[in-house]
Short mmCIF file of C-alpha atoms in Angstrom, two decimals:
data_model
loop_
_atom_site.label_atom_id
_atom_site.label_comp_id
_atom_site.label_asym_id
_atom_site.label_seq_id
_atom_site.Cartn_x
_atom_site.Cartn_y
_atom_site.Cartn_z
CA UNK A 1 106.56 75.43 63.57
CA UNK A 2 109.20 77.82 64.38
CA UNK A 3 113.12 76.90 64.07
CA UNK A 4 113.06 77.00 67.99
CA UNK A 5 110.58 74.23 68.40
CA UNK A 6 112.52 72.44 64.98
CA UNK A 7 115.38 72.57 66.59
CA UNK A 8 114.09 70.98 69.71
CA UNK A 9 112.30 68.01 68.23
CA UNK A 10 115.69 67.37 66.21
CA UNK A 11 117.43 67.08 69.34
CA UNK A 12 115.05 64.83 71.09
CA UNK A 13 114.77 63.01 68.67
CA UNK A 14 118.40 62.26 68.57
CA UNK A 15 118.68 61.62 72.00
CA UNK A 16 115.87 58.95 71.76
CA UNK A 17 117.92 57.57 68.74
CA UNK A 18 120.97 57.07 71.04
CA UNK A 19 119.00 56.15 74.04
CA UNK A 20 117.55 53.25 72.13
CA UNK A 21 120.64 52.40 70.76
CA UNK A 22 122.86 51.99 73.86
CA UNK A 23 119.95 49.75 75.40
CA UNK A 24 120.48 48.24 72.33
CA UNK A 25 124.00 47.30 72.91
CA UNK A 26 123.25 46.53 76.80
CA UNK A 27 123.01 43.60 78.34
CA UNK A 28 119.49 44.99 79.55
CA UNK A 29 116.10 43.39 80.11
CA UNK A 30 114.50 43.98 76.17
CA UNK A 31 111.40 45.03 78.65
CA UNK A 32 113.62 47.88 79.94
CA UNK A 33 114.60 49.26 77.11
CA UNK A 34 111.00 48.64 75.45
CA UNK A 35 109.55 50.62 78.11
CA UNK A 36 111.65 53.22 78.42
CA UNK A 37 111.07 53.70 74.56
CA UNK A 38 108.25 53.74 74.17
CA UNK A 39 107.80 56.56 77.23
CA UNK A 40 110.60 58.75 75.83
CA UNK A 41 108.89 58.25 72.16
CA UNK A 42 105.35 58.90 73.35
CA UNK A 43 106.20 62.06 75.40
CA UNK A 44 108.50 63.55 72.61
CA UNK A 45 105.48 62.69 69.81
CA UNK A 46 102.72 64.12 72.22
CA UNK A 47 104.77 67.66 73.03
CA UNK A 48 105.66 68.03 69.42
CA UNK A 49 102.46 67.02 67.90
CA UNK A 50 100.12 68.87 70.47
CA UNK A 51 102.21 72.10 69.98
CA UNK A 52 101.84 71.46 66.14
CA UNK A 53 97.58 71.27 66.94
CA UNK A 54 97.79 74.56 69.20
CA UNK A 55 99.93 76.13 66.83
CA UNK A 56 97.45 75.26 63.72
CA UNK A 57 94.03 76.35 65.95
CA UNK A 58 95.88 79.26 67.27
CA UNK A 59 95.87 80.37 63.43
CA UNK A 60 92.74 79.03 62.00
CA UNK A 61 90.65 78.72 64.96
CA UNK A 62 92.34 81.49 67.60
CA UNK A 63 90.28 82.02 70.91
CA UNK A 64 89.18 85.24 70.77
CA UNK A 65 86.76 84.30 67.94
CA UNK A 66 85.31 80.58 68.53
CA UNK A 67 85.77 80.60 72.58
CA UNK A 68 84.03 77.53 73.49
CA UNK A 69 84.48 75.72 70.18
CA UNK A 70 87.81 75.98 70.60
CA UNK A 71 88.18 74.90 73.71
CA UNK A 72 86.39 71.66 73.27
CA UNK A 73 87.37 70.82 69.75
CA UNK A 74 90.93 71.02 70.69
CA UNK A 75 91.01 69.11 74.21
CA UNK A 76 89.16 66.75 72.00
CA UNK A 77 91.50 66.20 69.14
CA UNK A 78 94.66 66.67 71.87
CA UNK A 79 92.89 63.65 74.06
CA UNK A 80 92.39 61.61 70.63
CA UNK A 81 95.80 62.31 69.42
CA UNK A 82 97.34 61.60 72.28
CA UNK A 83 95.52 58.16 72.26
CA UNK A 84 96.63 57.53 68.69
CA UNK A 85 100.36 57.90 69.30
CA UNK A 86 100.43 55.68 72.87
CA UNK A 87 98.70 53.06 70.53
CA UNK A 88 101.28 53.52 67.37
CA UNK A 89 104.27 54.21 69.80
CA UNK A 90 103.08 50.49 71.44
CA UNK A 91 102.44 48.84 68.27
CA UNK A 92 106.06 49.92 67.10
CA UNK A 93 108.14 49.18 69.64
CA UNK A 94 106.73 46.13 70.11
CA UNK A 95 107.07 44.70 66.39
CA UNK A 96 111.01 46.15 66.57
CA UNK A 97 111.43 44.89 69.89
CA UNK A 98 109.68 41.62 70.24
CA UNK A 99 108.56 39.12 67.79
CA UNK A 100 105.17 38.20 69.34
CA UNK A 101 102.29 40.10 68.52
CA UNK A 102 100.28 42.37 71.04
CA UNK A 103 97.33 40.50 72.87
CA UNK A 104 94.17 42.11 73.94
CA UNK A 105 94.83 41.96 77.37
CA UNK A 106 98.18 43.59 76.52
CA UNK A 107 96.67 46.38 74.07
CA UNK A 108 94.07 47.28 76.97
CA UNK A 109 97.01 47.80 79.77
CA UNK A 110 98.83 49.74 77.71
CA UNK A 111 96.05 52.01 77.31
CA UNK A 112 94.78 51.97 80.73
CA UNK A 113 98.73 52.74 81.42
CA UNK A 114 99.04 55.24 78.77
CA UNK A 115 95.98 57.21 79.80
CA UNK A 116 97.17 57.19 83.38
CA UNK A 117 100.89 58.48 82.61
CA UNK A 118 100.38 60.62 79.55
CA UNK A 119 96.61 61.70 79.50
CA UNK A 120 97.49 64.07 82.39
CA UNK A 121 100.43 65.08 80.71
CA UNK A 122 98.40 66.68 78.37
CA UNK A 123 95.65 67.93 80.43
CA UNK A 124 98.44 69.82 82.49
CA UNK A 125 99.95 71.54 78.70
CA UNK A 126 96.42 72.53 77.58
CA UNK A 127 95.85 74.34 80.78
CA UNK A 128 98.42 76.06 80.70
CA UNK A 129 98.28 77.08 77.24
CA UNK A 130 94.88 77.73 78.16
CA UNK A 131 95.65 79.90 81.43
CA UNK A 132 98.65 81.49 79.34
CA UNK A 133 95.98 82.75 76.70
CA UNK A 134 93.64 83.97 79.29
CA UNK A 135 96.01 85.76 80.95
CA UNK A 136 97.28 87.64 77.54
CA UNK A 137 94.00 88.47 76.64
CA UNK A 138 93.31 89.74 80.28
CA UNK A 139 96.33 92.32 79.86
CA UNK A 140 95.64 93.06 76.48
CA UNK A 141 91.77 93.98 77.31
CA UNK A 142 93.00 95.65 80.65
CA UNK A 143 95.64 97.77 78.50
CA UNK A 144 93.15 98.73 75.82
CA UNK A 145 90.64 99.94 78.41
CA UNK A 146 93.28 102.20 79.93
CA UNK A 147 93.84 103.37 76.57
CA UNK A 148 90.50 104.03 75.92
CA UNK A 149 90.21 105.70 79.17
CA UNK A 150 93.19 107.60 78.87
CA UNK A 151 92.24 108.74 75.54
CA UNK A 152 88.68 109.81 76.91
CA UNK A 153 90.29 111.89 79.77
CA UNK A 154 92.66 113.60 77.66
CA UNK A 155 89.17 114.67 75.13
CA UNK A 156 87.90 116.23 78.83
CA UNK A 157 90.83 118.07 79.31
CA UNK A 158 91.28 119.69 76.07
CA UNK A 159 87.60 120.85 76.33
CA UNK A 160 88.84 122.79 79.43
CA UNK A 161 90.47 125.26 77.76
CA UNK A 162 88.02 126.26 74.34
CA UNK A 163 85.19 126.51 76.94
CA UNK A 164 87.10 128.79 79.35
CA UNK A 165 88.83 131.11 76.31
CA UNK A 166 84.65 131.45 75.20
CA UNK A 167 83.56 132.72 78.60
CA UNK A 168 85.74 134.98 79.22
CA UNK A 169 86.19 136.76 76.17
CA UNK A 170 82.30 137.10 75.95
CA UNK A 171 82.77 138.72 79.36
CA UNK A 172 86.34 140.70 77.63
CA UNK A 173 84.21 141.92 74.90
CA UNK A 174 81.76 142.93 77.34
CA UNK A 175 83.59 145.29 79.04
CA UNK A 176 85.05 147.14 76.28
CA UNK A 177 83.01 149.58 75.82
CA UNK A 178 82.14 150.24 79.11
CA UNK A 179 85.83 150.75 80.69
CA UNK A 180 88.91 150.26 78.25
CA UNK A 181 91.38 150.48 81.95
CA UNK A 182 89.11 147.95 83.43
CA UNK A 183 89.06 145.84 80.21
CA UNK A 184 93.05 145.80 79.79
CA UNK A 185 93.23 144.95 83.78
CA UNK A 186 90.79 142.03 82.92
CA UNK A 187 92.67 141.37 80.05
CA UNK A 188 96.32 141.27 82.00
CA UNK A 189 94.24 138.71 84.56
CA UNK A 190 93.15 136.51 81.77
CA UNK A 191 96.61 135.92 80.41
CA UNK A 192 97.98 134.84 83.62
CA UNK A 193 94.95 132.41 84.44
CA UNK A 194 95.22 131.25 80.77
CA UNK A 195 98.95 130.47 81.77
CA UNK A 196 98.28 128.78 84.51
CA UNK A 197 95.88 126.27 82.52
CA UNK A 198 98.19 126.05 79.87
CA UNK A 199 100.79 124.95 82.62
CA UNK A 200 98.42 122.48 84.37
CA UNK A 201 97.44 120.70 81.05
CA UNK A 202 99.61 117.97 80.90
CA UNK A 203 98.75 117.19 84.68
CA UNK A 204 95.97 114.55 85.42
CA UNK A 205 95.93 116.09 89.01
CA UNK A 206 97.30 118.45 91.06
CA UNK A 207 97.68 119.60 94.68
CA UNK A 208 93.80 121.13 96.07
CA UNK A 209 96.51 124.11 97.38
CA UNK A 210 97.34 124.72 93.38
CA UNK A 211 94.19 124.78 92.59
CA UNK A 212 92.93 126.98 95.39
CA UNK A 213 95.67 129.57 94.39
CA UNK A 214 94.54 128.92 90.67
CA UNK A 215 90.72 129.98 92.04
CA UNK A 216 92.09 133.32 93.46
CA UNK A 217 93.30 134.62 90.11
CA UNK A 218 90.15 133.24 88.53
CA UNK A 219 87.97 135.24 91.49
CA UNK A 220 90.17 138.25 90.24
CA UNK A 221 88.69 138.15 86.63
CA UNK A 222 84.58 137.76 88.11
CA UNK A 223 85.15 140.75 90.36
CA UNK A 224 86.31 142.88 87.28
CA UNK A 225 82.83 141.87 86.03
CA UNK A 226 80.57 141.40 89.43
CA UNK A 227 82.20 143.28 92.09
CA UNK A 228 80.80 142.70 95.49
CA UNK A 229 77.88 140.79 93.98
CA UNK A 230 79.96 137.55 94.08
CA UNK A 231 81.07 137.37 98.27
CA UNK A 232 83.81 134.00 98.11
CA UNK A 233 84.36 132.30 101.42
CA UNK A 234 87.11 129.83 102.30
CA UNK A 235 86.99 126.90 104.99
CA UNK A 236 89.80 124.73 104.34
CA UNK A 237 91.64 122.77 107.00
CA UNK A 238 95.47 123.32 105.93
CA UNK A 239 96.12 118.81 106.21
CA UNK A 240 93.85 118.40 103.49
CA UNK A 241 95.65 121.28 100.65
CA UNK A 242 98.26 118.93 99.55
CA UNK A 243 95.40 116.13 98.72
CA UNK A 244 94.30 115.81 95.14
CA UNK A 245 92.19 116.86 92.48
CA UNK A 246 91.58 117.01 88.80
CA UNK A 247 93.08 120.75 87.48
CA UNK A 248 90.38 123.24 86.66
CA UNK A 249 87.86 121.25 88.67
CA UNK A 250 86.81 123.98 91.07
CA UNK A 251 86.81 127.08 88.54
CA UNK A 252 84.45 124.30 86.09
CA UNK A 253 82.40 124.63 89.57
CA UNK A 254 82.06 128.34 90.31
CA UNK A 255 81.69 128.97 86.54
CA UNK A 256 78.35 126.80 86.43
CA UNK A 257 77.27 128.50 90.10
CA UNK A 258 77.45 131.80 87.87
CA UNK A 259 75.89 130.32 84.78
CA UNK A 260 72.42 129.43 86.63
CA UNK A 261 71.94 131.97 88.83
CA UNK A 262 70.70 135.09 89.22
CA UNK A 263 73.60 137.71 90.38
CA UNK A 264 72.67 141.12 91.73
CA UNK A 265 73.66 143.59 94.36
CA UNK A 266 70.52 142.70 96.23
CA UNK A 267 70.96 138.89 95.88
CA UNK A 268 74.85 138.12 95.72
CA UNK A 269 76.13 134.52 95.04
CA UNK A 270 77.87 133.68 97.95
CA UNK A 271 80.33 130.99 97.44
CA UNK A 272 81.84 128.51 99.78
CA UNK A 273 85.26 126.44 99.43
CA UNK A 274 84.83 123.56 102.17
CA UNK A 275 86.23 120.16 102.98
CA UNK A 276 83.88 117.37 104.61
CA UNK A 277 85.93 115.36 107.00
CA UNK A 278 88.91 113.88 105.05
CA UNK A 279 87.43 112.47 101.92
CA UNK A 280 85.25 115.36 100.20
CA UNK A 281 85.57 119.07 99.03
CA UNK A 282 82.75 121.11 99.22
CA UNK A 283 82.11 123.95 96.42
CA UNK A 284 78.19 125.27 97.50
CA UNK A 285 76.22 128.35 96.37
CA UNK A 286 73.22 130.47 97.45
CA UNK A 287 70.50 128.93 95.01
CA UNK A 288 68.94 132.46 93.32
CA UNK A 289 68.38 130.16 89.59
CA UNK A 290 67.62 131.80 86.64
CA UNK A 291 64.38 131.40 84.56
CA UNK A 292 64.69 128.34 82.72
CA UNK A 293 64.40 129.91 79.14
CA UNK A 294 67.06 131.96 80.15
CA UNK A 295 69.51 129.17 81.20
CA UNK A 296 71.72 127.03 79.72
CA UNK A 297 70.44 123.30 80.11
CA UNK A 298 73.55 122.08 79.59
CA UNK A 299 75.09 120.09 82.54
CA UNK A 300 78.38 119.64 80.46
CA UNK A 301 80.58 120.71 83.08
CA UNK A 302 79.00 118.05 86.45
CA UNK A 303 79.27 115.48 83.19
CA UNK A 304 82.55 116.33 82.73
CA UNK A 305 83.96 116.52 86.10
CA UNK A 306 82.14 113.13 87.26
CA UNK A 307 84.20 111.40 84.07
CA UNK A 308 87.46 112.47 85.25
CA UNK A 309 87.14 111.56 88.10
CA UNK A 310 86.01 108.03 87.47
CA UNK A 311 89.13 107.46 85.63
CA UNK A 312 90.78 107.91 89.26
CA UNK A 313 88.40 106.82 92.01
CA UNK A 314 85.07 104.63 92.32
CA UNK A 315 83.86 107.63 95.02
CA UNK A 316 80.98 109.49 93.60
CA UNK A 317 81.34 113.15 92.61
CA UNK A 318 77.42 114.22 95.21
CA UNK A 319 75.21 116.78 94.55
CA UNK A 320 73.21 118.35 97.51
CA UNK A 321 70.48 120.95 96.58
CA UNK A 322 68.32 122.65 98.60
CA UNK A 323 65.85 125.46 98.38
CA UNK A 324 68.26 127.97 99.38
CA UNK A 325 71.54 126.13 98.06
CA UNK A 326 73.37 124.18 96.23
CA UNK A 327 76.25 122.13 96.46
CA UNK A 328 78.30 119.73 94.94
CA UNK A 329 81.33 117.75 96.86
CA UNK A 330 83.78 116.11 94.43
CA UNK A 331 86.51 113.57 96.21
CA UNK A 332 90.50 114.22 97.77
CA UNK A 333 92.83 112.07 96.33
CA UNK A 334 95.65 110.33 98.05
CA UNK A 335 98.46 109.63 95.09
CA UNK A 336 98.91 106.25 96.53
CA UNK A 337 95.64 105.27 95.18
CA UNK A 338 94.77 106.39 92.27
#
């Protein structure tokens, strides 16, 4: 035990000590001050002893490893130890008290007594210790998963940015031998997008708007490369701009659009930016795919978005494809409830 729970066993048991001697002293019924005793003995005995029980199984025996066993070896040995001390707290008062020895008749009202007044005294304690336990362990498994979830979001983000910096300096390298000016304008667009990711990295969302903006620098780098072959279309009511999304979450989008298609001058990729009523945005594509051995089977970047966004909503991240299109509508936020 700690010195708290010392300390407040020393005291009751004090108080007991000068309860019982005052009745003592009194002119008082010897049945008054027997009873009263023996209740102030029993309840002090059965809240310092059960604590001492929960105390030891809490060490030796703690929930989280023997769950049931626990829980029925201790209400057992709580019941039976409670049982014990109405019996021993009976026996001694009444051999200090009286000089007649207990009867049966006596010995089986006291119990039936005892397990009426104290037997729910300690049903009461072990639920609560029980409920108090539960609870913990609730918090404690709710706070790891957090953790755990936190811990996988922040893994998604940081692959943001090595994936991105590999892209576009394939397409940097690219272009330097073709045009050195058009490679240092790419270059000079790069470092502000990079910026911009590099700002938004310690954000778990940000305003559609933000991103949006973010998308029109991006678009500025894939027309260095593509030129008219990639034809970007916008139909955004302005209410739903300062709803919420994960950062990079659209450019993730248009980068796989480009990755598995086929872009020419006689079959642009036309993309569109679209919300569906209030709940979804829309990022679709003309569908002109690529020959399988020449594509990258990776679906990384749908895997990637759909786990960030389950950290922050149970609506699905849907993907739509056609013949002729393809589409993929990932959820607006409201702050509120995320």
């Amino acid at each position: 035990m700690n010195r708290k729970n010392i300390l407040i066993g020393g005291i009751s048991m004090v108080l007991l000590a000068v309860l019982i001697y005052y009745l003592w002293q009194s002119d008082v019924a010897p049945a008054v001050y027997f009873t009263g005793g023996w209740i102030a003995a029993v309840l002090i005995l059965l809240w310092s002893g059960n604590r001492f029980i929960t105390i030891q199984f809490d060490k030796h025996f703690p929930w989280l490893s023997y769950g049931n066993k626990r829980f029925f070896t201790h209400l057992f040995l709580g019941i039976l130890y409670s049982l014990i001390i109405i019996n021993l707290a009976y026996l001694t008062f009444k051999a200090i008290f009286t000089s007649e020895p207990p009867t049966n008749e006596q010995l089986i009202v006291m119990n039936v007594y005892g397990i009426i007044m104290f037997i729910p005294v300690f049903s009461i304690y072990f639920s609560l210790h029980f409920l108090q336990y539960w609870k913990k362990s609730e918090l404690n498994a709710e706070k790891f998963k957090k953790e755990n979830i936190r811990t996988q979001l922040e893994s998604l983000k940081n692959h943001l940015d090595p994936h991105f910096l590999f892209n576009n300096l394939n397409i940097l390298s690219s272009l330097i031998d073709k045009d050195k000016n058009l490679s240092k304008a790419f270059l000079d667009n790069f470092a502000e997008v990079y910026r911009t990711i590099l700002r938004s990295k310690d954000e778990d969302l940000i305003p559609l708007d933000e991103e949006l903006n973010f998308i029109k620098s991006y678009m500025a780098l894939l027309k260095t490369r593509f030129e008219d072959m990639i034809i970007f279309t916008e139909d955004i009511e302005h209410k739903f701009r300062m709803k919420m999304v994960p950062p990079m979450t659209l450019q993730m989008l248009v980068e796989n659009a480009i990755k598995h298609n086929v872009i020419s001058e006689r079959k642009p990729l036309h993309i569109l930016f679209k919300n569906i009523e209030s709940e979804y945005f829309s990022v679709s594509n003309t569908l002109n795919k690529r020959p399988e051995e020449l594509m990258d089977s990776s679906r990384s970047g749908l895997d990637n978005i759909r786990r960030r966004y389950a950290y922050f909503t149970q609506l699905d991240v849907k993907v739509i494809k056609t013949d002729t299109h393809f589409e993929v509508r990932v959820p607006l936020l409201e702050v509120e409830t995320v």
